[in-house]
Short mmCIF file of C-alpha atoms in Angstrom, two decimals:
data_model
loop_
_atom_site.label_atom_id
_atom_site.label_comp_id
_atom_site.label_asym_id
_atom_site.label_seq_id
_atom_site.Cartn_x
_atom_site.Cartn_y
_atom_site.Cartn_z
CA MET A 1 146.73 287.53 180.10
CA LYS A 2 144.97 290.93 179.71
CA ALA A 3 142.72 292.46 177.15
CA VAL A 4 141.46 296.00 176.53
CA VAL A 5 138.13 296.67 174.76
CA LEU A 6 137.43 300.05 173.21
CA ASN A 7 133.65 300.50 172.79
CA CYS A 8 133.42 303.19 170.06
CA THR A 9 129.69 303.68 170.23
CA LEU A 10 128.61 307.34 169.76
CA LYS A 11 126.13 306.88 172.67
CA ALA A 12 127.23 308.02 176.14
CA SER A 13 126.26 306.09 179.28
CA PRO A 14 123.70 305.14 180.44
CA GLU A 15 122.14 304.84 176.95
CA PRO A 16 122.13 301.15 175.91
CA SER A 17 124.95 300.27 173.46
CA ASN A 18 124.33 297.58 170.79
CA THR A 19 128.06 297.61 170.08
CA GLY A 20 128.90 297.16 173.73
CA ALA A 21 126.40 294.26 174.00
CA LEU A 22 128.00 292.31 171.15
CA ALA A 23 131.46 293.12 172.48
CA GLY A 24 130.22 291.66 175.73
CA VAL A 25 129.85 288.24 174.09
CA VAL A 26 133.57 288.37 173.18
CA VAL A 27 134.47 289.63 176.68
CA ASP A 28 132.52 286.76 178.31
CA ARG A 29 134.47 284.17 176.27
CA LEU A 30 137.85 285.84 176.89
CA GLU A 31 137.10 285.77 180.62
CA LYS A 32 136.17 282.14 180.42
CA LEU A 33 139.57 281.60 178.83
CA GLY A 34 141.23 283.27 181.80
CA VAL A 35 141.77 286.76 180.39
CA ASP A 36 141.42 289.84 182.56
CA VAL A 37 139.38 292.35 180.56
CA THR A 38 139.21 296.15 180.93
CA ALA A 39 136.64 298.01 178.83
CA PHE A 40 136.48 301.71 177.94
CA ARG A 41 133.42 303.45 176.56
CA LEU A 42 135.10 306.30 174.57
CA ALA A 43 131.91 308.44 174.44
CA ASP A 44 132.12 308.75 178.24
CA LEU A 45 135.71 310.09 178.11
CA ASP A 46 137.50 313.27 176.99
CA ILE A 47 139.61 312.20 174.00
CA PRO A 48 140.71 315.25 171.98
CA PRO A 49 141.62 314.77 168.38
CA GLY A 50 145.35 314.35 167.57
CA VAL A 51 148.12 311.96 166.90
CA ALA A 52 149.98 312.22 170.14
CA THR A 53 149.85 309.93 173.16
CA ASP A 54 149.32 312.79 175.65
CA LEU A 55 147.59 316.11 174.78
CA GLY A 56 147.78 317.55 178.23
CA ASP A 57 145.37 318.34 181.04
CA GLY A 58 142.01 316.65 180.82
CA ASP A 59 143.09 314.16 178.12
CA ASP A 60 141.85 310.68 179.03
CA TRP A 61 143.73 308.93 176.34
CA PRO A 62 147.04 308.38 178.25
CA ARG A 63 145.39 305.95 180.69
CA ILE A 64 143.86 304.01 177.75
CA HIS A 65 147.36 303.99 176.13
CA ASP A 66 148.82 302.62 179.34
CA ALA A 67 146.12 299.98 179.58
CA ILE A 68 146.79 298.84 175.99
CA LEU A 69 150.51 298.54 176.72
CA ASP A 70 149.71 296.51 179.84
CA ALA A 71 147.61 294.01 177.81
CA GLU A 72 148.30 291.47 175.15
CA ILE A 73 144.90 291.78 173.37
CA LEU A 74 143.08 294.82 172.00
CA VAL A 75 139.49 294.71 170.79
CA VAL A 76 138.02 297.73 168.91
CA ALA A 77 134.25 297.64 168.81
CA SER A 78 132.54 300.03 166.45
CA PRO A 79 129.08 300.69 165.06
CA THR A 80 128.70 301.14 161.31
CA TRP A 81 127.76 304.69 160.31
CA VAL A 82 127.39 305.63 156.59
CA GLY A 83 129.18 302.39 155.81
CA ARG A 84 132.29 303.33 157.87
CA PRO A 85 133.72 303.03 161.36
CA SER A 86 132.43 305.52 163.94
CA SER A 87 134.21 308.80 164.37
CA LEU A 88 135.40 307.59 167.81
CA ALA A 89 136.91 304.44 166.29
CA GLN A 90 138.77 306.60 163.85
CA ARG A 91 139.91 308.89 166.63
CA ALA A 92 141.28 305.87 168.59
CA LEU A 93 143.30 304.84 165.57
CA GLU A 94 144.62 308.38 165.20
CA ARG A 95 145.66 308.52 168.84
CA MET A 96 147.31 305.08 168.53
CA ASP A 97 149.28 306.39 165.53
CA ALA A 98 151.77 307.75 168.09
CA MET A 99 152.65 304.20 169.03
CA ILE A 100 154.30 303.64 165.73
CA SER A 101 157.26 305.75 166.88
CA GLU A 102 157.26 304.41 170.51
CA THR A 103 159.65 301.52 171.05
CA ASP A 104 160.32 299.03 173.83
CA ASP A 105 163.61 298.17 175.43
CA ARG A 106 164.51 295.92 172.49
CA GLY A 107 163.92 298.73 169.94
CA ARG A 108 160.59 297.33 168.67
CA PRO A 109 157.39 299.20 168.06
CA VAL A 110 155.37 298.85 171.30
CA ALA A 111 152.41 297.23 169.56
CA PHE A 112 154.59 294.20 168.65
CA ASP A 113 153.52 290.88 170.23
CA ARG A 114 150.06 292.34 170.86
CA VAL A 115 147.02 290.97 168.95
CA ALA A 116 143.94 292.91 167.91
CA GLY A 117 140.44 292.13 166.73
CA VAL A 118 137.22 293.96 165.77
CA VAL A 119 133.51 293.89 166.66
CA VAL A 120 130.97 295.64 164.44
CA THR A 121 127.22 296.32 164.72
CA GLY A 122 124.86 298.17 162.50
CA ASN A 123 121.60 297.89 160.62
CA GLU A 124 123.15 298.58 157.27
CA ASP A 125 125.70 296.87 155.10
CA GLY A 126 129.35 297.75 155.53
CA ALA A 127 130.62 295.53 158.34
CA HIS A 128 133.38 293.98 156.30
CA HIS A 129 134.53 297.47 155.19
CA VAL A 130 134.67 298.58 158.84
CA ILE A 131 136.62 295.43 159.79
CA SER A 132 139.06 296.04 156.93
CA GLU A 133 139.64 299.70 157.91
CA LEU A 134 140.19 299.00 161.58
CA CYS A 135 142.35 295.94 161.02
CA GLY A 136 144.44 297.71 158.38
CA GLY A 137 145.08 300.62 160.74
CA MET A 138 146.03 298.40 163.63
CA MET A 139 148.43 296.36 161.45
CA ASP A 140 150.08 299.62 160.44
CA ILE A 141 150.57 300.44 164.10
CA GLY A 142 152.17 297.04 164.82
CA PHE A 143 149.46 294.81 166.09
CA THR A 144 149.09 291.23 164.85
CA ILE A 145 145.63 290.31 163.49
CA PRO A 146 144.84 286.66 163.98
CA ALA A 147 142.75 284.67 161.59
CA GLN A 148 138.99 285.45 161.89
CA ALA A 149 139.55 287.89 164.74
CA TRP A 150 136.25 289.64 164.23
CA THR A 151 132.52 289.31 164.57
CA TYR A 152 129.65 291.49 163.38
CA TRP A 153 125.91 291.86 163.37
CA HIS A 154 123.65 293.60 160.88
CA LEU A 155 120.46 292.88 158.99
CA GLY A 156 121.41 294.23 155.60
CA PRO A 157 121.00 297.62 153.99
CA GLY A 158 118.55 300.17 155.07
CA PRO A 159 116.81 300.80 158.41
CA GLY A 160 115.86 298.01 160.69
CA PRO A 161 115.95 296.79 164.30
CA ASP A 162 119.04 297.11 166.47
CA TYR A 163 121.05 294.23 167.85
CA LEU A 164 119.45 294.60 171.29
CA ASP A 165 115.97 294.51 169.68
CA SER A 166 116.25 291.38 167.55
CA ASP A 167 117.38 287.75 167.95
CA GLN A 168 117.85 287.44 164.26
CA GLY A 169 121.46 286.63 163.34
CA ARG A 170 122.64 286.52 166.97
CA GLU A 171 123.62 282.80 166.98
CA TRP A 172 126.06 283.34 164.07
CA SER A 173 127.46 286.55 165.59
CA HIS A 174 127.99 284.91 168.96
CA SER A 175 129.65 281.82 167.48
CA THR A 176 131.94 283.96 165.45
CA GLY A 177 132.71 286.07 168.55
CA HIS A 178 133.62 282.96 170.44
CA THR A 179 136.04 281.90 167.66
CA MET A 180 137.43 285.46 167.66
CA ALA A 181 138.20 285.26 171.41
CA SER A 182 139.79 281.85 171.09
CA ASN A 183 142.02 282.87 168.19
CA LEU A 184 143.06 286.09 169.91
CA VAL A 185 144.17 284.14 172.99
CA ALA A 186 145.96 281.43 170.95
CA VAL A 187 147.99 283.88 168.89
CA ALA A 188 148.79 286.11 171.93
CA ALA A 189 150.16 283.00 173.59
CA ALA A 190 152.17 282.04 170.53
CA LEU A 191 153.73 285.55 170.34
CA ALA A 192 154.58 285.35 174.08
CA ALA A 193 156.45 282.14 173.45
CA ALA A 194 158.13 283.36 170.20
CA PRO A 195 158.28 287.22 170.19
CA ILE A 196 158.59 289.23 166.95
CA PRO A 197 162.16 290.35 166.45
CA ALA A 198 163.21 293.98 166.21
CA PRO A 199 163.10 295.43 162.72
CA PRO A 200 166.31 295.05 160.81
CA SER A 201 168.64 298.03 161.12
CA SER A 202 169.27 298.17 157.39
#
């Protein structure tokens, strides 16, 4: 089984990423469950705005698209900014919009039988809103969202320490991340055994 993680931090490498660090907890558990994980840090790539799979020379999205289609699991990891997903998380959803009209050899949307989950960090409230926006978008595209396929970390409204600077709340976030990984693998295996049928023709 394979998974793709999209780290939608606004920070380019080598700057430390709180979002990447919490996503790493989920990655570690996925790997312990036998999943081969590939991670992309979108801030390090050239991903132009748009709603097409390939926008031509220099566009890094096509290789991410191919990796998603080669995997059974997608994790979108985003910081919370002004109570919403990062602009790069929104851009990823917009680029994945093209997948709605892409079909497999059985006439199904290519996201069918793939599961998705969300990781969120931030020092302000809004994590559940970010989870809802990202999960809603991925369901529209065709992904299946398992029960409790998310984890987050924040210390409430207003300024405060970052995930990498504080141990507070980590135990809960890590436990929830482990559950997330287990549920993603379980539902991906169930869909492999009993695929979603093609949409009715009428």
